[in-house]
Each structure stands twice: as C-alpha cells, then as structure tokens.
Amino acid sequence: MPAYKAPLRDMRFLLNEVFDYPAHYAQLPNGKDADPDTVGAILEECAKLAEEVLSPLNLSGDEEGCKLENGEVRTPKGFKEAYEQYASGGWQGLSHPTEFGGQGMPMSLGLVKSEMIGTANWSFSMYPGLSLGCMNTLMQYATPEHKAIYMPPLTEGRWSGTMCLTEPHCGTDLGQLKTKAEPRGDGSYSVSGTKIFISAGEHDLTENIVHIVLARLPDAPPGTRGISLFIVPKIIPNADGSLGARNGVVCSALEHKMGIKASATCVLNFENAQGWMIGEANKGLEAMFTFMNTARIGTAIQGICHAELSFQGALAYAKERRSMRALSGKKEPDKVADAIIYHADVRRMLLTQKAIAEGGRAMIYYAAQLADHMTNGIVEGDQKKYKYWDDKLGFFTPILKGFLTELGLEAANQGIQVFGGHGYIKEHGMEQIARDARIATLYEGTTGVQALDLLGRKVLIMTRGKAVREFTAVIAKFSVDNMRNPRMRRYATVLAKYAAEWNLLTMRLMLTARKDRDSVSAASHHFLMYSGYVMMAYFWALQAAIASEKIGNGGSEKPEFYKAKLATARFYFDHLLPRAKGHASSMVKPSKTLTKLPIESFVFD
Amino acid sequence: MPAYKAPLRDMRFLLNEVFDYPAHYAQLPNGKDADPDTVGAILEECAKLAEEVLSPLNLSGDEEGCKLENGEVRTPKGFKEAYEQYASGGWQGLSHPTEFGGQGMPMSLGLVKSEMIGTANWSFSMYPGLSLGCMNTLMQYATPEHKAIYMPPLTEGRWSGTMCLTEPHCGTDLGQLKTKAEPRGDGSYSVSGTKIFISAGEHDLTENIVHIVLARLPDAPPGTRGISLFIVPKIIPNADGSLGARNGVVCSALEHKMGIKASATCVLNFENAQGWMIGEANKGLEAMFTFMNTARIGTAIQGICHAELSFQGALAYAKERRSMRALSGKKEPDKVADAIIYHADVRRMLLTQKAIAEGGRAMIYYAAQLADHMTNGIVEGDQKKYKYWDDKLGFFTPILKGFLTELGLEAANQGIQVFGGHGYIKEHGMEQIARDARIATLYEGTTGVQALDLLGRKVLIMTRGKAVREFTAVIAKFSVDNMRNPRMRRYATVLAKYAAEWNLLTMRLMLTARKDRDSVSAASHHFLMYSGYVMMAYFWALQAAIASEKIGNGGSEKPEFYKAKLATARFYFDHLLPRAKGHASSMVKPSKTLTKLPIESFVFD
C-alpha cells in the first residue's frame, strides 16, 4: 500500500491562488477564525494525522477486516487508538458549532479534512463520516433538548452516528420501506424492522452509537409521503447525558464486501427499540434529504481520494521499475532498462490519474464554497438562504458524485495497470484501492441515480435548463477573458465550443423529453458524463490560467509547480476531454434503441 | 454467483449462419470430422460440463482459494473431481493430433470450448489452459523422443504443463531474465533460478507437471538473443513414460491475488533442476512466441467470458429487483414498483454487456478460422503456410486481447452496477467476476504491450499500414454491398466513414512516427481502442446483415433472435461506437503532451 503523502502544495494552490478562500472566509460569519495561518496549521496537522496514524492502518485494516462476535463488532487492530487520536484532536467537530463543542469552522474545511483522512484510509473515514451525517440531521431537526443530549458527545467524537435508510428490498426506492414506529404514549416510539448496509452500524470505537432511522408511523400513508425520522440510540442516554439502558437494536450480521473491509457494514435489527421522532411526521424523507447534497459531495471526494492514492503508488513504482527502452532512445543508458515512466503510454496512465485527482479536487473546492453558504443558512435558521445555496449546489452535486466516483474508479484501475501483473498482488495495495473505490459509484445513490437527478430533476424539472445556462455563461465569460492570452487561447477556444454545445444539447433533450419521457433516462448517463468532462475542462483551464499568470509574472521562485499545472491541463484537453464527443453523440440517440428490445429477447437458449 | 447457461443459440448463429464454419471445416485437412452434427454434439456436451460441473465451483473456489503446505498446493474442494471429468471426457486433447491421443479437431473448436469452460469457472480453466501452451510448444519444438514421452499424458490430461517466463524483476522485458541452464554433459541441463506468477505451477490435479522454462546458457549473449527453452518436469519421467525421481523445482509461495483465487499462481524455485533444451540454443524467445497469437486469443476470450457471465447475472437481477417506476409510466402496475429492467439506463448497462459479449464472440470466431489455418501450418510442418496465416492473425491478436479484455472488465463492472449496493456483496458473485476479470488486461502482455505491438509492430513496422488497408477494404466492400438495404444503410454509411478514417489516421501516424518515435507509444492506446471499436462495429453490422436477411426471408420460425441481433447492433452503433471519436481525436495529439513533464514535476510537496 502506498504511504500517503498529503498533496498540500496543490491544496494551498486551490485554496489561496485559484479560489481565494481567504476572501471567501472573510465574508462568512463563521469564517473569521479561518484566517490563512490557522487554515495552514489545520492542513499541516491533518496531514500528519493522515500520513502517520491512518495511512499505516490501511492495508492491515483490509486484511484483517471487522469481526462480529455476540453482537459486538471488533474493528481492525489500531483503529481504536487511531480513532481516539482523531477525536481527541478535535477533528470531528471541526466544522460544527462551538455551542456543541465544535470548532465552528466553515464546512469547506471539513471537506478538505475529509479528503486527507479518506485518502489515507477510506474505511477508517467511514466511521466519523457517517457521524457527520447524523450530526447534520440532528442539528437541523432535533429539539433543543435532544440537541443538548446528543450533539456534544457526537461533536466530541465520544459517540458516533449512522443513517439507517436501506432495507433488504429497497435502497433507492425508499417508498417501499417497511420499518415501523409505534407510539409508546410517552412521546417516544417503538421502532421495529431490519436495516441493511448500515455503515458504522456497530463497532468498538465509541461508547454509544446514535442511529437516525427512517420508519413508518401506524397511520402513515403509503410510499414516500409516509416516512418519518427517528433518533434511536444504541444505549439510551439519561437526561443528564450519562448512559442508561441498552436499546433494542442489534447487529445481526456484517456484510462480506469486495472492499472497504475495515468499515463495518451492518445488518441492524430493530426490535421495539425506543426512538424519538425528529422533524415533522411523514416528512422524514425530506428531512433526510436536507443534507443530501453535502453527503454526496462527501462521497464525490472518494473519487479524488482513490485517484490520488493510486497515483502516488503508481508514480513511485513507475520511477523504480525498469523495463525496455523508451522508443525515442535510451533514457537511462547505464541501467539495464529505462524506468517505465519514460514510456509515453505509462505517462498517459499516470497523467490520467493526476488529471482526475487534481481536476476533481478543484471541482470539490469550488462546490465547497457553495456548501459553506448553504450550511450557514441552516445553522442561522435562514431557510431562504439555505434554499438559494442548496439549489446552486444541487447542480454540482450529481456531477461531482457521479462523474468523480466513476473517474476515481478508472484512476484506481490505471494504478493497477501501471504495476502490470504486480498490481494484481495484494501486498502492493494497488488492487485494494480499486476494490475500495468500487463502492463509490454504488452508495449515496448509484451513478444512474445521480444521472437522473442531474438531467431529470436539476436541469429539466427544477431549472428548465437554467442551471446549465448559468454555468456555461461562466465558462463562456472565462473563454472571452482568456482568448487573447496566447498560452490560454487553445483552451478558451475549445471551452467556448463546449459551452455552446452543452446548452444546445440540453435544449434538444428538453424538447425531446416533452414527447418521450423515457428519453430522459436514456440520455441521462451520457449527459452526466458529458457534463463532468466539460466541467472538469473548465476547472483545468482555470488552474492553467492562474498558473500561466504566475509564470508570466516571473515572480514565482518555483515555476515548476505551475508548469506542471499547464502540462496537466494540456493533457486533460488532449486525452480526456475528447471523450465528451462520444457522450454528446450518444445522448441524442433515440430512446427506443434502449427500450425497444422485449424483456424476453435479451437471451435465447 | 450467477449459474452459467452456455449461449448455444448465439454460438450456433456465429458458427453456422455468420461465418459458415461447415464450409470452413470442409476445406481443412483436419476438419472432416468436424461436421455440423459432431460440432453440435460437442457444444452440447461441453455446455453440460461447464454448467453442471464447473459453474457450481466458481464461487466456492474463490472463497476457499488454494493452499500451500510443505510445497504442495491444494486446489479448492471439488476441483480435482471436476478436473477428472474434464480429462476423462477427452476435452484436453480436443484440438490436438490423434497420434498423441487427441481428437484431432480444428483449433477453433478448442477456442469455443475454452469460452464455455472459462465462463463457467475461469480459475479452473487456467489449469488446462496453461497445459495447452506447453503442449503447443512441445508439439512444434520437441524432439520425437520428447514428444513421445510428454505429449500423450499431456493430451490425456494426466499431466499438466506451465509456461515459466516471468521473474521478479522482469515480465515484459524478458531480456533481463537471469535463470541459468548449465550443461550436465549428458545432454541435459541444470536449471536454476526463480520464476514468479506461474499459473498452475503446482497443484494436486495431475500426477506430473511439465514446465517450459526460459533460461540462459552459460555462454549466452545478453538480452533477448541469449535465451533458450527447456523442458523441466516436476517428476522426471523414465524412458517408458513412467514416473521417476522428483526434480529440483519447488513452489515456495502462492501469490495473494485480487481474484482468480482458485488458480494457483506460484513462485517456483528451480535449484539445479534437470531440464532438456528444446529448439535451438539462444532462440528460445522466438520459439516461445510461436504460439503467442493463439495464447493471446485464449486470453482475449476472458473478456467475453466475464462479459457474458456478468450479463447473465445482471439480467436475472434486473428482471427480479423492483425499484421506482419507468419514466414513461408504470410497467407493472400490480407490483409495488417496476422491475429495474424497465429503466432505460439499466437497459443501457445490460445492452453494453450483451453487445460486448456477443460482438467480442464474433471477433473471436472470425479470428479462430485464421488460427485453424495457422495451427495446421505448424502441425503439417509447412513454415510458409504457418507464417502467412500467423501474420494475418497477428493483426487481430493485439486488438482482440487488448480491446476485449478492457471491455470485459467494463462489462463486469456494469454487472456490479446493475445490482447497486448488492453488487458489492460477495454472496452474489458479481464482484468476483470483476476481480477475476481484472487480471486479463495485465497478463499475456498488458494492454499497453498489446497497443504497442499493434501500432508499432504489426501496423507500422511489419506491414506499413497494409494490415489496416486490407481489413478496412473488407469493411468498405461490406458497406458498398449493404448500402441499398434499407435496414442496413445506416450501418453501411457509418462504417464506410470509419473505414476511411481508420486508414487516414494510420497514415498520419506513420508520417508522424518517422520524425517522432515517441509518438508511437503516445498514440498506441488510443489507436488500439479505436481499432477495437471500429472492428467490433463491423462484426456487429455483419451479424445485423445476416439477421436482417433471415427476417426478410420470412423463413425463420423464430424471428425474435434475429430481431434481438438487430436491436443490439443498433445499440452498439448508438452507444458504444461513438467512443471511437474521442480516441480518434486523442491519437493525433502531439506526443510532447505526454513526454514533456519532467519526472520530478509529477508531484510537489
């Protein structure tokens, strides 16, 4: 397993040079303390934790996995100690309000942290990650009494949390869910049912686990309009916050998974477990979806985590492994053969990984600023503000989640490929990265769900194309601004064409969708991937523009970093962006290509 | 794990309707016995073995894996019994000469067999598969005496064989290999060295294992021109073929791999093992490469095996799992939700798998006819005939191996995707297919090696573009012939354009390569994938043409099969072929996009 080294130079480039986070934080009510020095110190400390404590447990965690014995889950060796360091360092509450013991930093810093923690050890990061989802939900919907009990230990990391949605027969289609909640008459409820795929559903890292559970009241209407939200703690806290009785929720099995083996994926049986409703009756699904955009960006990060880690591993190997000679002649004549990094095709693979990791990171850092405003809307109880920024963010979420996790998986597979046969061997850790990365396109809404959310909901229904028009206007303006810069003209020209095409394609799909509703599903995947490639192209051009400016100024002591940005942008435009052409062509093909074949004609004996 | 059902209808369609195998076999010296009835019976019997004996051991084999104890390897439960059925059924010698106890059938039937065995249980198929490589090498290079000793038990399957090429420091670059062979003075040699990644290097399925080993003589020149080929049996046979002394070759470790866990991948230590040279001194690499094209097609098959198996699993699930409603309205109004196969995007995934499996199968069956002629050239000792057909086949080999294994991996991943989160769970077997498929782009020459072999060797150096010109002429003729058929016009038009473009791109790359040798490596991946997409388009159009003819005749009792072919061809042209556009664009980009970035500028602290 490659030893993780946090890409701090790239992170600082994005924070300070590309997206001007200092100015962004200065305007946020909770950004005063996030001055550049503090942010710098947080990055350094987080990198240390990730590199020194979490990264060394990544391979061993996969090998050992989690064990279930008598309803108790044992996490792999070293996880408990690592989690204690994580919690005692105050990392869990980094972006949560000070009134609950958090550090009150903006949400975006939490995302930066998540990347480092997640790249070092994605399985580990699932435990605090799920807790964040639970905390966010409580923060918005719980009563002050419940917040007082639950938020401080969760923020401190002394307790952890989960999100219990999926049941054996339904995941995406939550309208089918069956878990019941019956009033006990004392204001609490008896929750009964089976939930599956519950990450961090049971483990030995914290003294209590707070489940946020979707269930139906006895008189609830069927479907999605009859789902309510409940707090169901593993151990019922007393009014003073101390631990009381064990609740009726039991982990009956751990899933055997392809990867993220150190993350406990639990089947949870709720048997008359005591729970408390939060939010309004029958509006649980809406409540659950409040932080959906944030949660999905948390998963989008997985794409860049695995691209980055696999890149670091492949790069080290490509410099070290010697095979054949470069076609243009010996590069290391005194060696038995040239290092494989001298082969253009190996560089193509490495640059693919690098372009995905850094291009994706830029997309995340951009969206993270929107998430800051959105989160503040919630914290401040300003519904209008929340809605405004959540809508803005909502356009980026499915693209980031769907596109970046697909590309993250590709990058992880390229890392194996650079290793050749050795990539298939467990000891090197490269295959684990691909197995760990494989979950990212499945959970938090599959790529297909993201694609439909993007094209069907965000673009066609909610904004009638406006979301695309707005973002392509940003691209178009960038193109105009950069057309006269000789270093940038190439990118400006290409981007201008794609911005226009993206709009045209959107319009064409809108028109088709009026007559043919299946066309939305038929086009959605290609539209998602197309959007991702064009959006990433913009963020690469943006990075190139800044880099080119820095080089042009001559003021940079170390132009190599900026030159590498230019080279990677060039690579992206030459080798990855052209894939958008195929998607552009396929998305406008008739839906009947997909729908026409009768079900019984897919195979013949 | 999906229970495998051999796609016999599709196989018969290709054999009898598309490629006219009856006529092909009628003209082969060893094809007389391969009459349609016999071939039909062989298909049925092989399907039975694959479905009933091998498929049920696929999931359990992965779970149990192989165990090494005191130098002995134990294969998973059931493998030995299954292998005995395989051997006693005469399957190992199906395509090998009757003089050694084989059935003397054409090579192509062996490939059809390999697909069924491999789809049912790829790990199992590695044991007899490696044996075939060993048998082929002996058949051509061993002395009559050695053949008499080794060929009968290998053909019978009583013994098995391996190919020992890779060493810890070199795989692709065999010029670096260090294993030594010192003359013992009695005509035999002492072979010493370490070989890694030796599939079937040690196991409990056969009473003896015959290693074909690449090693250096004491006076050998360095590099690839100093490598010779040796037979090194695990147990040294006496002159009468009975088993004699244990030889100095030991399995010191089994690799821990991402997948194909039931296949024993061994580290073999040769310590003064007795061996016999075959072929000429220092020409071992050439000898090893005689059957390289056949071996690589054997691996290309893995692409379609895993696409087919994953498709079968995903299709069954998509008909059964219910989630949401189709966008065009309820399809199963009496059910809680529609089966997910009614969602256009799920169909896109299923059709991707189907188009890859069936399109790839057509490519394999086409190449298999060339392989028949080539193999007969060897068996007949007709070097000119061998060379002619090997060159023909040589153009297809890297495309089939490189492109089909990449697409096979994609199809396997799509199968997981159709299952959603359940695809990530081991019990369903879908994730195993992706792990098993992952090796295919790595061994027998990585995709990068195939790409360079195709563009650098086969297209630019060996044929100066003629290979492309000849194949595109076939496509162009097909286009002209089908332009007036209204059902085919669409495909004919598109194909004609791609045929012309493929030639132009080839010419352009040839011109660039004269001045810039790195451009060959830089373009190779895109050229390989482009070639694959266009070639598969031709084979889909060919299938569509036959299907359209059969429907047009009105003579078919069951037009559904042919209609499905038309629908899948349409899908291929609408949703997969357009990817070629991106590769066409990228392959002509300057090589400096890849080569310019200094090695030390790939990452910055």
JSON list of C-alpha atoms in Angstrom, two decimals, chain B residues 385-484:
[
{"chain": "B", "resi": 385, "resn": "LYS", "atom": "CA", "xyz": [1.69, -21.60, -44.53]},
{"chain": "B", "resi": 386, "resn": "TYR", "atom": "CA", "xyz": [2.22, -21.02, -40.82]},
{"chain": "B", "resi": 387, "resn": "LYS", "atom": "CA", "xyz": [3.88, -17.67, -41.46]},
{"chain": "B", "resi": 388, "resn": "TYR", "atom": "CA", "xyz": [1.18, -16.49, -43.87]},
{"chain": "B", "resi": 389, "resn": "TRP", "atom": "CA", "xyz": [-1.68, -17.19, -41.50]},
{"chain": "B", "resi": 390, "resn": "ASP", "atom": "CA", "xyz": [0.22, -16.15, -38.40]},
{"chain": "B", "resi": 391, "resn": "ASP", "atom": "CA", "xyz": [0.79, -12.75, -39.98]},
{"chain": "B", "resi": 392, "resn": "LYS", "atom": "CA", "xyz": [-2.90, -12.47, -40.85]},
{"chain": "B", "resi": 393, "resn": "LEU", "atom": "CA", "xyz": [-3.85, -13.45, -37.33]},
{"chain": "B", "resi": 394, "resn": "GLY", "atom": "CA", "xyz": [-1.19, -11.17, -35.90]},
{"chain": "B", "resi": 395, "resn": "PHE", "atom": "CA", "xyz": [-3.15, -8.05, -36.77]},
{"chain": "B", "resi": 396, "resn": "PHE", "atom": "CA", "xyz": [-6.21, -9.26, -34.88]},
{"chain": "B", "resi": 397, "resn": "THR", "atom": "CA", "xyz": [-4.43, -10.64, -31.83]},
{"chain": "B", "resi": 398, "resn": "PRO", "atom": "CA", "xyz": [-3.48, -7.39, -30.05]},
{"chain": "B", "resi": 399, "resn": "ILE", "atom": "CA", "xyz": [-6.86, -5.85, -30.84]},
{"chain": "B", "resi": 400, "resn": "LEU", "atom": "CA", "xyz": [-8.73, -8.86, -29.52]},
{"chain": "B", "resi": 401, "resn": "LYS", "atom": "CA", "xyz": [-6.52, -9.28, -26.46]},
{"chain": "B", "resi": 402, "resn": "GLY", "atom": "CA", "xyz": [-6.21, -5.57, -25.62]},
{"chain": "B", "resi": 403, "resn": "PHE", "atom": "CA", "xyz": [-9.65, -4.30, -26.51]},
{"chain": "B", "resi": 404, "resn": "LEU", "atom": "CA", "xyz": [-11.78, -7.26, -25.44]},
{"chain": "B", "resi": 405, "resn": "THR", "atom": "CA", "xyz": [-10.17, -7.63, -22.03]},
{"chain": "B", "resi": 406, "resn": "GLU", "atom": "CA", "xyz": [-10.61, -3.90, -21.35]},
{"chain": "B", "resi": 407, "resn": "LEU", "atom": "CA", "xyz": [-14.25, -4.11, -22.38]},
{"chain": "B", "resi": 408, "resn": "GLY", "atom": "CA", "xyz": [-14.70, -7.35, -20.47]},
{"chain": "B", "resi": 409, "resn": "LEU", "atom": "CA", "xyz": [-13.60, -5.57, -17.32]},
{"chain": "B", "resi": 410, "resn": "GLU", "atom": "CA", "xyz": [-16.00, -2.74, -18.06]},
{"chain": "B", "resi": 411, "resn": "ALA", "atom": "CA", "xyz": [-18.85, -5.19, -18.61]},
{"chain": "B", "resi": 412, "resn": "ALA", "atom": "CA", "xyz": [-18.05, -6.96, -15.35]},
{"chain": "B", "resi": 413, "resn": "ASN", "atom": "CA", "xyz": [-18.18, -3.62, -13.56]},
{"chain": "B", "resi": 414, "resn": "GLN", "atom": "CA", "xyz": [-21.51, -2.81, -15.20]},
{"chain": "B", "resi": 415, "resn": "GLY", "atom": "CA", "xyz": [-22.84, -6.06, -13.80]},
{"chain": "B", "resi": 416, "resn": "ILE", "atom": "CA", "xyz": [-21.99, -4.87, -10.29]},
{"chain": "B", "resi": 417, "resn": "GLN", "atom": "CA", "xyz": [-23.59, -1.54, -11.10]},
{"chain": "B", "resi": 418, "resn": "VAL", "atom": "CA", "xyz": [-26.91, -3.13, -12.12]},
{"chain": "B", "resi": 419, "resn": "PHE", "atom": "CA", "xyz": [-27.01, -4.79, -8.69]},
{"chain": "B", "resi": 420, "resn": "GLY", "atom": "CA", "xyz": [-26.50, -1.47, -6.93]},
{"chain": "B", "resi": 421, "resn": "GLY", "atom": "CA", "xyz": [-25.11, -1.88, -3.40]},
{"chain": "B", "resi": 422, "resn": "HIS", "atom": "CA", "xyz": [-25.84, -5.61, -3.56]},
{"chain": "B", "resi": 423, "resn": "GLY", "atom": "CA", "xyz": [-23.25, -5.88, -6.35]},
{"chain": "B", "resi": 424, "resn": "TYR", "atom": "CA", "xyz": [-20.59, -5.10, -3.76]},
{"chain": "B", "resi": 425, "resn": "ILE", "atom": "CA", "xyz": [-21.55, -8.08, -1.60]},
{"chain": "B", "resi": 426, "resn": "LYS", "atom": "CA", "xyz": [-19.60, -11.28, -2.12]},
{"chain": "B", "resi": 427, "resn": "GLU", "atom": "CA", "xyz": [-22.53, -13.70, -1.89]},
{"chain": "B", "resi": 428, "resn": "HIS", "atom": "CA", "xyz": [-23.97, -12.52, -5.22]},
{"chain": "B", "resi": 429, "resn": "GLY", "atom": "CA", "xyz": [-20.75, -13.32, -7.05]},
{"chain": "B", "resi": 430, "resn": "MET", "atom": "CA", "xyz": [-20.88, -10.21, -9.20]},
{"chain": "B", "resi": 431, "resn": "GLU", "atom": "CA", "xyz": [-17.87, -8.57, -7.54]},
{"chain": "B", "resi": 432, "resn": "GLN", "atom": "CA", "xyz": [-15.88, -11.77, -8.03]},
{"chain": "B", "resi": 433, "resn": "ILE", "atom": "CA", "xyz": [-16.43, -11.54, -11.77]},
{"chain": "B", "resi": 434, "resn": "ALA", "atom": "CA", "xyz": [-14.90, -8.06, -11.76]},
{"chain": "B", "resi": 435, "resn": "ARG", "atom": "CA", "xyz": [-11.96, -9.22, -9.63]},
{"chain": "B", "resi": 436, "resn": "ASP", "atom": "CA", "xyz": [-11.40, -12.25, -11.87]},
{"chain": "B", "resi": 437, "resn": "ALA", "atom": "CA", "xyz": [-11.69, -10.09, -14.99]},
{"chain": "B", "resi": 438, "resn": "ARG", "atom": "CA", "xyz": [-9.14, -7.60, -13.66]},
{"chain": "B", "resi": 439, "resn": "ILE", "atom": "CA", "xyz": [-6.17, -9.87, -14.42]},
{"chain": "B", "resi": 440, "resn": "ALA", "atom": "CA", "xyz": [-6.99, -10.10, -18.13]},
{"chain": "B", "resi": 441, "resn": "THR", "atom": "CA", "xyz": [-5.59, -6.67, -19.07]},
{"chain": "B", "resi": 442, "resn": "LEU", "atom": "CA", "xyz": [-2.37, -7.47, -17.21]},
{"chain": "B", "resi": 443, "resn": "TYR", "atom": "CA", "xyz": [-1.14, -10.93, -18.13]},
{"chain": "B", "resi": 444, "resn": "GLU", "atom": "CA", "xyz": [-0.18, -12.26, -21.56]},
{"chain": "B", "resi": 445, "resn": "GLY", "atom": "CA", "xyz": [1.09, -8.72, -22.24]},
{"chain": "B", "resi": 446, "resn": "THR", "atom": "CA", "xyz": [-0.62, -5.70, -20.68]},
{"chain": "B", "resi": 447, "resn": "THR", "atom": "CA", "xyz": [-2.97, -3.55, -22.73]},
{"chain": "B", "resi": 448, "resn": "GLY", "atom": "CA", "xyz": [-0.04, -1.17, -23.24]},
{"chain": "B", "resi": 449, "resn": "VAL", "atom": "CA", "xyz": [2.05, -4.00, -24.65]},
{"chain": "B", "resi": 450, "resn": "GLN", "atom": "CA", "xyz": [-0.77, -5.01, -26.99]},
{"chain": "B", "resi": 451, "resn": "ALA", "atom": "CA", "xyz": [-1.18, -1.41, -28.11]},
{"chain": "B", "resi": 452, "resn": "LEU", "atom": "CA", "xyz": [2.49, -1.08, -28.96]},
{"chain": "B", "resi": 453, "resn": "ASP", "atom": "CA", "xyz": [2.50, -4.48, -30.65]},
{"chain": "B", "resi": 454, "resn": "LEU", "atom": "CA", "xyz": [-0.45, -3.39, -32.78]},
{"chain": "B", "resi": 455, "resn": "LEU", "atom": "CA", "xyz": [0.62, 0.08, -33.82]},
{"chain": "B", "resi": 456, "resn": "GLY", "atom": "CA", "xyz": [4.39, -0.21, -33.63]},
{"chain": "B", "resi": 457, "resn": "ARG", "atom": "CA", "xyz": [4.98, -3.76, -34.81]},
{"chain": "B", "resi": 458, "resn": "LYS", "atom": "CA", "xyz": [2.00, -5.08, -36.70]},
{"chain": "B", "resi": 459, "resn": "VAL", "atom": "CA", "xyz": [0.86, -1.88, -38.41]},
{"chain": "B", "resi": 460, "resn": "LEU", "atom": "CA", "xyz": [3.88, 0.39, -38.81]},
{"chain": "B", "resi": 461, "resn": "ILE", "atom": "CA", "xyz": [6.93, -1.87, -38.98]},
{"chain": "B", "resi": 462, "resn": "MET", "atom": "CA", "xyz": [5.66, -5.22, -40.30]},
{"chain": "B", "resi": 463, "resn": "THR", "atom": "CA", "xyz": [3.03, -4.09, -42.77]},
{"chain": "B", "resi": 464, "resn": "ARG", "atom": "CA", "xyz": [3.49, -0.31, -43.22]},
{"chain": "B", "resi": 465, "resn": "GLY", "atom": "CA", "xyz": [-0.22, 0.10, -42.81]},
{"chain": "B", "resi": 466, "resn": "LYS", "atom": "CA", "xyz": [-1.18, -2.77, -45.10]},
{"chain": "B", "resi": 467, "resn": "ALA", "atom": "CA", "xyz": [-2.90, -4.68, -42.30]},
{"chain": "B", "resi": 468, "resn": "VAL", "atom": "CA", "xyz": [-5.27, -1.74, -41.79]},
{"chain": "B", "resi": 469, "resn": "ARG", "atom": "CA", "xyz": [-5.73, -1.22, -45.51]},
{"chain": "B", "resi": 470, "resn": "GLU", "atom": "CA", "xyz": [-6.67, -4.87, -46.01]},
{"chain": "B", "resi": 471, "resn": "PHE", "atom": "CA", "xyz": [-9.16, -5.01, -43.17]},
{"chain": "B", "resi": 472, "resn": "THR", "atom": "CA", "xyz": [-10.75, -1.67, -43.98]},
{"chain": "B", "resi": 473, "resn": "ALA", "atom": "CA", "xyz": [-11.12, -2.87, -47.57]},
{"chain": "B", "resi": 474, "resn": "VAL", "atom": "CA", "xyz": [-13.22, -5.71, -46.20]},
{"chain": "B", "resi": 475, "resn": "ILE", "atom": "CA", "xyz": [-15.31, -3.18, -44.28]},
{"chain": "B", "resi": 476, "resn": "ALA", "atom": "CA", "xyz": [-15.61, -0.90, -47.29]},
{"chain": "B", "resi": 477, "resn": "LYS", "atom": "CA", "xyz": [-16.78, -3.75, -49.50]},
{"chain": "B", "resi": 478, "resn": "PHE", "atom": "CA", "xyz": [-19.34, -4.71, -46.90]},
{"chain": "B", "resi": 479, "resn": "SER", "atom": "CA", "xyz": [-20.56, -1.10, -46.83]},
{"chain": "B", "resi": 480, "resn": "VAL", "atom": "CA", "xyz": [-20.98, -0.95, -50.57]},
{"chain": "B", "resi": 481, "resn": "ASP", "atom": "CA", "xyz": [-22.77, -4.30, -50.63]},
{"chain": "B", "resi": 482, "resn": "ASN", "atom": "CA", "xyz": [-25.21, -3.21, -47.94]},
{"chain": "B", "resi": 483, "resn": "MET", "atom": "CA", "xyz": [-25.81, 0.40, -48.84]},
{"chain": "B", "resi": 484, "resn": "ARG", "atom": "CA", "xyz": [-29.03, -0.36, -50.71]}
]
